[in-house]
Structure formats: C-alpha cells, structure tokens
Coordinates of C-alpha atoms and ligand atoms in Angstrom, one line a residue:
M1 CA 0.0 0.0 0.0
K2 CA 1.5 3.3 -1.1
I3 CA 0.9 6.3 1.2
T4 CA 0.8 9.7 -0.5
G5 CA 0.6 11.8 2.6
I6 CA -0.4 12.1 6.2
E7 CA -2.4 14.9 7.8
L8 CA -1.9 15.8 11.5
R9 CA -5.0 17.6 12.7
R10 CA -5.5 19.1 16.1
I11 CA -9.0 19.5 17.5
A12 CA -10.4 21.1 20.7
M13 CA -13.2 19.2 22.3
P14 CA -14.9 20.7 25.3
L15 CA -16.0 18.0 27.8
V16 CA -19.6 18.1 29.0
A17 CA -18.3 18.2 32.6
P18 CA -14.8 18.5 34.2
F19 CA -13.2 15.1 34.7
R20 CA -11.0 15.1 37.9
T21 CA -8.4 12.3 38.6
S22 CA -5.7 12.0 41.2
F23 CA -3.3 13.7 38.7
G24 CA -5.4 16.6 37.4
T25 CA -8.6 18.0 36.0
E26 CA -9.6 17.9 32.3
T27 CA -12.1 20.3 30.9
E28 CA -11.3 20.2 27.3
R29 CA -9.6 17.4 25.2
D30 CA -6.8 18.6 22.9
V31 CA -6.8 15.8 20.4
L32 CA -4.3 14.9 17.7
L33 CA -6.0 13.1 14.7
L34 CA -4.1 11.3 11.9
R35 CA -5.4 10.9 8.4
V36 CA -3.3 8.6 6.2
V37 CA -4.1 9.0 2.5
T38 CA -3.5 6.3 -0.1
P39 CA -4.7 6.0 -3.7
D40 CA -7.5 3.6 -2.6
A41 CA -8.6 4.7 0.9
E42 CA -8.0 7.0 3.8
G43 CA -7.2 5.8 7.3
W44 CA -8.1 7.6 10.5
A45 CA -6.7 7.4 14.0
E46 CA -6.7 9.3 17.3
C47 CA -3.6 9.8 19.4
V48 CA -4.6 9.5 23.1
A49 CA -1.8 11.7 24.5
M50 CA -3.1 14.4 26.8
T51 CA -2.0 18.1 26.9
D52 CA 0.3 17.6 29.9
P53 CA 2.6 14.6 30.7
L54 CA 0.7 13.7 33.9
Y55 CA -0.8 10.3 33.1
S56 CA 2.4 9.2 31.4
P57 CA 5.5 10.9 29.9
E58 CA 3.7 11.5 26.6
Y59 CA 1.9 14.7 25.7
V60 CA 0.2 15.9 22.6
D61 CA 2.8 18.4 21.4
G62 CA 5.5 15.8 21.9
A63 CA 3.5 13.2 20.0
A64 CA 3.0 15.5 17.0
D65 CA 6.8 16.4 17.1
V66 CA 8.0 12.8 17.2
L67 CA 5.5 11.8 14.5
R68 CA 6.7 14.6 12.1
R69 CA 10.4 14.4 12.8
F70 CA 11.0 10.7 13.3
L71 CA 8.1 8.2 13.0
I72 CA 6.4 9.3 9.7
P73 CA 9.8 9.7 7.9
A74 CA 10.7 6.1 9.0
L75 CA 7.7 4.5 7.4
P76 CA 8.5 1.9 4.8
T77 CA 7.7 2.8 1.1
H78 CA 4.8 0.3 1.0
P79 CA 3.7 -0.1 4.6
D80 CA 1.1 -2.4 6.2
A81 CA 0.3 -2.4 9.9
H82 CA 2.8 -5.2 10.6
T83 CA 5.8 -3.5 8.9
V84 CA 4.9 -0.1 10.5
G85 CA 5.5 -1.6 13.9
R86 CA 8.9 -3.0 12.9
A87 CA 10.0 0.3 11.3
L88 CA 9.1 2.3 14.4
H89 CA 10.6 -0.2 16.8
P90 CA 14.1 1.5 16.9
F91 CA 12.6 4.6 18.4
K92 CA 12.3 4.3 22.1
G93 CA 9.0 5.0 23.9
H94 CA 6.4 7.3 22.3
R95 CA 3.9 4.5 22.3
M96 CA 0.8 6.7 22.0
A97 CA 2.3 8.4 18.8
K98 CA 3.3 5.0 17.4
A99 CA -0.2 3.6 18.1
A100 CA -1.8 6.4 16.3
L101 CA 0.4 6.0 13.2
E102 CA 0.0 2.2 13.1
T103 CA -3.8 2.4 13.6
A104 CA -4.2 5.0 10.8
V105 CA -2.2 2.7 8.4
L106 CA -4.2 -0.3 9.6
D107 CA -7.5 1.5 9.0
A108 CA -6.5 2.5 5.5
Q109 CA -5.4 -1.1 4.8
L110 CA -8.6 -2.6 6.1
R111 CA -10.8 -0.1 4.2
T112 CA -8.9 -1.1 1.0
T113 CA -9.7 -4.8 1.6
G114 CA -13.2 -4.2 3.0
Q115 CA -12.5 -5.9 6.4
S116 CA -13.7 -4.5 9.7
L117 CA -11.1 -3.9 12.5
A118 CA -13.3 -6.1 14.7
A119 CA -13.1 -9.0 12.2
F120 CA -9.3 -8.4 11.7
L121 CA -8.7 -8.6 15.5
G122 CA -10.9 -11.6 16.0
A123 CA -13.9 -10.1 17.7
A124 CA -16.4 -12.6 19.2
K125 CA -19.4 -10.4 19.8
D126 CA -21.3 -7.6 18.1
R127 CA -21.9 -5.4 21.2
V128 CA -19.9 -4.8 24.4
P129 CA -21.1 -4.0 27.9
S130 CA -20.4 -0.4 29.0
G131 CA -19.0 0.9 32.3
V132 CA -18.4 4.5 33.2
S133 CA -15.6 6.2 34.9
V134 CA -16.7 8.8 37.5
G135 CA -14.2 11.5 38.4
I136 CA -13.4 12.9 41.9
M137 CA -16.2 15.2 43.0
D138 CA -16.5 18.2 45.3
S139 CA -18.9 16.3 47.6
I140 CA -20.5 12.9 48.3
P141 CA -24.1 14.1 47.4
H142 CA -22.8 15.4 44.0
L143 CA -21.1 12.0 43.5
L144 CA -24.2 10.0 44.4
D145 CA -26.4 12.2 42.0
T146 CA -23.9 11.6 39.2
V147 CA -23.7 7.8 39.8
E148 CA -27.5 7.6 39.9
D149 CA -27.8 9.4 36.6
Y150 CA -25.3 7.0 35.0
L151 CA -27.2 4.0 36.4
H152 CA -30.5 5.4 35.0
Q153 CA -28.8 5.7 31.6
G154 CA -28.1 1.9 31.8
Y155 CA -24.3 1.7 32.6
L156 CA -23.5 -1.7 33.9
R157 CA -20.5 -1.0 36.0
I158 CA -19.2 2.1 37.9
K159 CA -15.6 3.0 38.3
L160 CA -14.8 5.6 41.0
K161 CA -11.6 7.7 40.7
I162 CA -9.9 7.7 44.1
E163 CA -7.0 9.5 45.8
P164 CA -5.8 9.8 49.4
G165 CA -8.6 11.7 51.2
W166 CA -11.3 10.6 48.6
D167 CA -11.4 6.8 48.9
L168 CA -13.2 5.0 51.7
A169 CA -16.0 7.6 52.2
P170 CA -17.1 7.8 48.5
V171 CA -16.9 4.0 48.1
R172 CA -18.9 3.4 51.3
A173 CA -21.5 6.0 50.2
V174 CA -22.0 4.5 46.7
R175 CA -22.2 0.9 48.2
E176 CA -24.8 2.0 50.8
R177 CA -26.9 3.9 48.3
F178 CA -26.9 1.5 45.4
G179 CA -26.5 -1.9 47.0
D180 CA -24.2 -4.9 46.9
D181 CA -25.2 -6.0 43.4
L182 CA -23.7 -2.9 41.8
L183 CA -20.5 -3.8 39.8
L184 CA -18.1 -1.3 41.4
Q185 CA -14.4 -0.7 41.1
V186 CA -11.9 2.1 41.9
D187 CA -9.0 3.7 40.1
A188 CA -6.1 5.4 41.9
N189 CA -4.0 6.4 38.9
A190 CA -0.8 5.7 41.0
A191 CA -1.7 7.9 43.9
Y192 CA -0.6 5.6 46.8
T193 CA 2.5 3.9 48.0
L194 CA 3.1 0.6 49.7
T195 CA 3.0 2.3 53.1
D196 CA -0.7 2.9 52.4
A197 CA -1.4 -0.8 52.3
P198 CA -3.1 -0.9 55.8
H199 CA -5.4 1.8 54.6
L200 CA -6.1 0.2 51.2
T201 CA -7.0 -3.1 52.9
K202 CA -10.1 -1.3 54.3
L203 CA -11.5 -1.2 50.8
D204 CA -11.7 -5.0 51.0
A205 CA -15.0 -4.5 53.0
F206 CA -16.8 -3.2 49.9
D207 CA -16.5 -6.2 47.6
L208 CA -15.0 -4.2 44.7
L209 CA -14.4 -5.9 41.3
L210 CA -10.8 -4.5 41.4
I211 CA -8.5 -1.6 42.4
E212 CA -6.8 -0.1 39.4
Q213 CA -3.2 1.1 39.5
P214 CA -2.9 1.8 43.2
L215 CA 0.9 2.4 43.1
A216 CA 3.4 4.1 40.8
N217 CA 3.8 3.2 37.2
D218 CA 7.2 1.4 37.7
D219 CA 6.3 -0.4 40.9
L220 CA 5.6 -3.9 39.6
V221 CA 7.4 -5.5 42.6
Q222 CA 5.5 -3.4 45.1
H223 CA 2.2 -4.2 43.4
A224 CA 3.0 -7.9 43.8
Q225 CA 3.6 -7.3 47.5
L226 CA 0.4 -5.3 47.8
A227 CA -1.5 -8.1 46.0
K228 CA -0.6 -10.4 48.8
L229 CA -2.1 -8.0 51.4
L230 CA -5.4 -7.1 49.7
K231 CA -8.4 -9.3 49.0
T232 CA -9.5 -6.9 46.3
P233 CA -7.9 -7.9 43.0
I234 CA -5.3 -5.6 41.6
C235 CA -5.7 -4.3 38.0
L236 CA -2.8 -2.6 36.2
D237 CA -3.1 0.3 33.7
E238 CA -0.2 2.7 33.6
S239 CA 2.4 0.0 34.5
I240 CA 1.7 -2.1 31.4
E241 CA 3.2 -0.5 28.3
S242 CA 3.8 -3.7 26.3
A243 CA 3.3 -7.5 26.2
E244 CA 6.6 -7.9 27.9
H245 CA 5.4 -5.7 30.8
A246 CA 2.3 -7.8 31.0
A247 CA 4.3 -11.0 31.1
A248 CA 6.5 -9.6 33.9
A249 CA 3.4 -8.5 35.9
I250 CA 1.8 -11.9 35.5
T251 CA 5.0 -13.7 36.5
L252 CA 5.5 -11.5 39.5
G253 CA 1.8 -11.7 40.6
S254 CA 1.5 -7.9 40.4
C255 CA -2.0 -8.1 39.0
S256 CA -4.8 -10.5 38.1
I257 CA -6.6 -8.1 35.8
I258 CA -5.3 -5.7 33.0
N259 CA -6.8 -2.6 31.7
V260 CA -5.8 -2.6 28.0
K261 CA -5.5 0.8 26.3
P262 CA -4.1 0.4 22.8
G263 CA -2.6 3.9 22.9
R264 CA -0.6 3.3 26.1
I265 CA 0.9 0.0 24.7
G266 CA 1.7 1.1 21.1
G267 CA -1.3 -0.1 19.2
Y268 CA -4.0 -2.7 18.4
L269 CA -1.5 -5.4 17.3
E270 CA 0.3 -5.2 20.7
A271 CA -3.1 -5.2 22.4
R272 CA -3.9 -8.5 20.7
R273 CA -0.6 -9.9 21.9
I274 CA -1.5 -8.9 25.5
H275 CA -5.0 -10.4 24.9
D276 CA -3.5 -13.8 23.9
L277 CA -1.0 -13.8 26.7
A278 CA -3.5 -12.8 29.4
R279 CA -6.1 -15.3 28.2
A280 CA -3.5 -18.1 28.3
H281 CA -2.8 -17.2 31.9
G282 CA -6.3 -16.7 33.1
V283 CA -5.8 -12.9 33.6
A284 CA -9.0 -11.0 32.9
L285 CA -9.1 -7.9 30.6
W286 CA -11.1 -4.9 30.0
C287 CA -10.7 -2.0 27.6
G288 CA -9.9 1.4 29.1
G289 CA -10.5 4.8 27.8
M290 CA -8.7 8.2 27.4
L291 CA -11.8 10.4 26.8
E292 CA -11.7 9.5 23.1
T293 CA -13.8 11.0 20.3
G294 CA -15.8 8.6 18.1
I295 CA -12.7 7.8 16.1
G296 CA -10.8 6.3 19.0
R297 CA -13.9 4.9 20.5
A298 CA -14.8 2.9 17.4
A299 CA -11.5 1.2 17.3
N300 CA -11.6 0.4 21.1
L301 CA -15.0 -1.2 20.7
A302 CA -13.6 -3.6 18.1
L303 CA -10.9 -4.6 20.6
A304 CA -13.3 -4.9 23.5
A305 CA -15.2 -7.5 21.5
L306 CA -12.4 -10.0 21.7
P307 CA -13.2 -13.0 23.9
G308 CA -10.6 -12.3 26.6
F309 CA -12.3 -9.0 27.4
T310 CA -14.6 -10.4 30.1
L311 CA -15.2 -7.3 32.2
P312 CA -17.1 -4.1 31.2
G313 CA -14.8 -1.4 30.0
D314 CA -14.6 2.4 30.1
T315 CA -16.1 2.4 26.7
S316 CA -19.0 4.8 27.4
A317 CA -21.5 6.5 25.1
S318 CA -20.3 9.7 23.2
R319 CA -22.6 12.0 25.2
R320 CA -20.8 11.0 28.5
Y321 CA -17.9 13.1 27.1
Y322 CA -19.0 15.5 24.3
A323 CA -22.2 17.4 23.5
T324 CA -21.2 17.1 19.9
D325 CA -18.8 14.3 18.8
I326 CA -16.9 14.5 15.5
T327 CA -18.6 11.2 14.4
T328 CA -22.1 9.8 14.6
P329 CA -22.4 9.4 18.3
F330 CA -22.2 6.0 20.0
E331 CA -25.4 5.4 22.0
L332 CA -26.0 3.1 24.9
R333 CA -28.6 0.4 24.3
Q334 CA -29.4 -1.7 27.3
G335 CA -26.0 -0.9 28.8
H336 CA -24.1 -1.9 25.6
L337 CA -22.4 -0.2 22.7
D338 CA -22.6 -1.7 19.2
V339 CA -19.3 -2.8 17.7
P340 CA -18.8 -1.0 14.3
T341 CA -19.1 -3.4 11.4
G342 CA -18.0 -1.3 8.4
P343 CA -14.5 -1.6 6.8
G344 CA -11.6 -0.5 9.1
I345 CA -12.7 1.3 12.2
G346 CA -16.1 1.6 10.6
I347 CA -16.8 5.3 11.2
D348 CA -15.7 8.6 9.7
P349 CA -15.5 12.2 11.0
I350 CA -18.4 14.4 10.0
P351 CA -16.6 17.0 7.8
D352 CA -18.5 20.2 9.0
I353 CA -18.2 19.3 12.7
L354 CA -14.5 18.4 12.2
E355 CA -13.8 21.8 10.6
E356 CA -15.6 23.6 13.5
V357 CA -13.4 22.0 16.2
T358 CA -10.1 22.1 14.2
T359 CA -7.4 24.3 15.7
S360 CA -4.6 23.4 13.2
T361 CA -3.7 21.1 10.3
E362 CA -0.4 20.0 8.9
W363 CA 0.1 18.0 5.7
I364 CA 3.2 15.8 5.3
T365 CA 3.8 14.6 1.8
L366 CA 5.5 11.1 1.5
Ligands
NPG401 O1 -14.1 7.0 29.8 O2 -12.5 7.5 28.4 C1 -13.0 7.4 29.5 C2 -12.1 7.8 30.7 C3 -11.8 6.6 31.5 O3 -11.0 7.0 33.7 C4 -10.7 7.0 32.5 N1 -9.5 7.2 32.0 O4 -6.8 6.6 34.1 O5 -8.1 5.3 33.0 C5 -7.7 6.5 33.3 C6 -8.5 7.7 32.9 C7 -7.7 8.7 32.1 C8 -8.4 9.7 31.5 C9 -6.4 8.7 32.0 C10 -7.8 10.7 30.8 C11 -5.7 9.6 31.3 C12 -6.4 10.6 30.7

C-alpha cells in the first residue's frame, strides 16, 4: 500500500463536565488526529496523548513532534500495519504516537480490503457491555447524583476515581446507596505507596471488582507485595506498556486483571498480543478509555469485542464526554455499545463538525 501523505490535525473538544483524577482535571480534550491518504482509501486514528505529561510521559505536542520528525519519515515505502511496527521499533517509547500511526495505516489497509477492524482482531461479539468512569467530585451528594444518573442511563459498572482523602468515604456511600449488586471498582492512577497498604485493605470490605493502579507506574514488585495483602484484585493500567510488561506483571503476581488501552501500549497489534498472553494465563481484561472521540472509541469497541475482554470497559457513550462528537455518536442500548461493522474502524468524522473544532492542520507529503 502506497501512502501519498499524512495529515496531522489538532481539534479542541470541550467535555460536558470537568473530569478530575488524582493527577489533574480535564475540561477540554486537545486531540491529535491522523489521516493517512492512499490512492485507494483514507485511514483515521486518534492519538490518546493528553495536553500535559501527567498520566504518562507522553503529551500531545510531543506526540506531534516525534511523528513529524522521526516516525512518519521512518515509514516503509509500501507499509502495512505489521511493517509499520517493525519500522518504528528502533525509536524508544512514544507508544501513543506509534499507536496512532500504526492504527491509521491499519485503518487505510482494512478499508482497502473491506474488512472491519473487529473481524481483523478476532472479535467474538457484536456489542460490548459499558461501564463508566466517575471523576473525583467536590462532595459525596454530588457523586451520588452523578452515579444515579449514569445508572439510569443503563451503565452496567461504575468506576470511581480515588486518591488519598477521597477513597473509603465515597466507596462506602456508593455501596450503601446503590447496594451490593452494583458492579463497582476504583482507580487510583498511581496515587498511593506501599506504606498505604493498611489503609487500602479497608477497601476489602466493599466487595470491589478491582482496584486499578494503586501504586506508581514502575512499581511492579511493590504491586506484587500489595496483592498479597489485599483481597481486592489488583488491575494494572499505567504499569503495562507492552506485552513484555504484561508477562512480567503476570509472572510476579503484580495483578490479576489488566486494563488494555491500545494507545498506552503502542497499538492494536500489541493489544492483541496482550490479549492472547493474558487469556493463556487466566488474567481478565477490559478496555480502558482516554476520553476518546468517536474515532478512537470505534477502534476500542472492536478490541473490547475480543473473547478475553470479560469485564465491562470504560467504553462509554459519546454523550458522556461530548455534547457534539466528531462522528455519529455512540449510543447506549441496554447498557451496551454496538461494535462497528464497516470496513476499518467503521466510522468517519463528519466534515462540517470536524472543521468547526479544528485548531490546526499540517500536511506531510510522503
Ligand atoms: O471513559 O474514556 C474514559 C475515561 C476513563 O478514567 C478513565 N480514564 O486513568 O483510565 C484512566 C483515565 C484517564 C483519563 C487517563 C484521561 C488519562 C487521561
């Protein structure tokens, strides 16, 4: 497949409500989109890097820079998704930027052959159960109202963001108000240390599905120690940047569940490797989210339909994030989102809406 050029497009997407985690508050998503142009098809992808390097070392200006200076010039003359990965391998890190480039090439390739990303990855279902991630709030009543609204919309699982000072009380309040049957989990985004273990064991009383990334990104050994102290299963997110990290975490006993975000690990091919590894070891998976627009969401839904994804993911409906998405919005139906069936990621940006939210474009001729 010959690529004639690649467009880097920045868009500004206001969130319907501020989203607070232990590392910061998002009010607007500054998204980098890639459009790969070939004689036969165009491929789209969304880079999940955030404005600031607070979730991981990557950030959106850095992703655009490494793409234009190093990654795009390194593409093979006639790339496909597999050869893209090999060509980008010598460049260290920058997995979110690499994931976006590989995904855009893969989308163009699949649109050329008419195959959906879901079929290419090996999807086993046509809809996936939806959970929702609930940010840190200014008060417990506000949190309870927010959770109640999501449950009325049909979400099947609630994830509460936690941090020191906002953990036991919100979890207790949600359990008491919505009962023991609610599928409930928490996400610390690396806000604790192993010395907090006695405090974290108090979460065991609330029958949580999991605690996500309690300790620092590079604390695989400490997570394994914590796992021995907690009844609540540990899920890793930030710590897992590759199939090798997943293998190490499984071997050490650092987690029994993995949140797979294709952007964090360098793309959908690496996501499938982690899927196969985790499945072989009885490690449960779910698909995370990075406040994606419909472009990133479509591709994540294809991945979440693989058989090893046995827990509801953070793949929520478009209106949980954006009043107007750049694609046809994904809607919740009985707590599920449909997996796109069209060629490639199965969805396109709506040109007028895309223009309205665009802050810059850059065309790179190949
Ligand atoms: O629904 O897309 C979503 C957001 C889910 O909580 C969510 N994402 O740590 O998993 C996370 C968190 C996040 C959001 C991380 C934005 C980084 C940026």
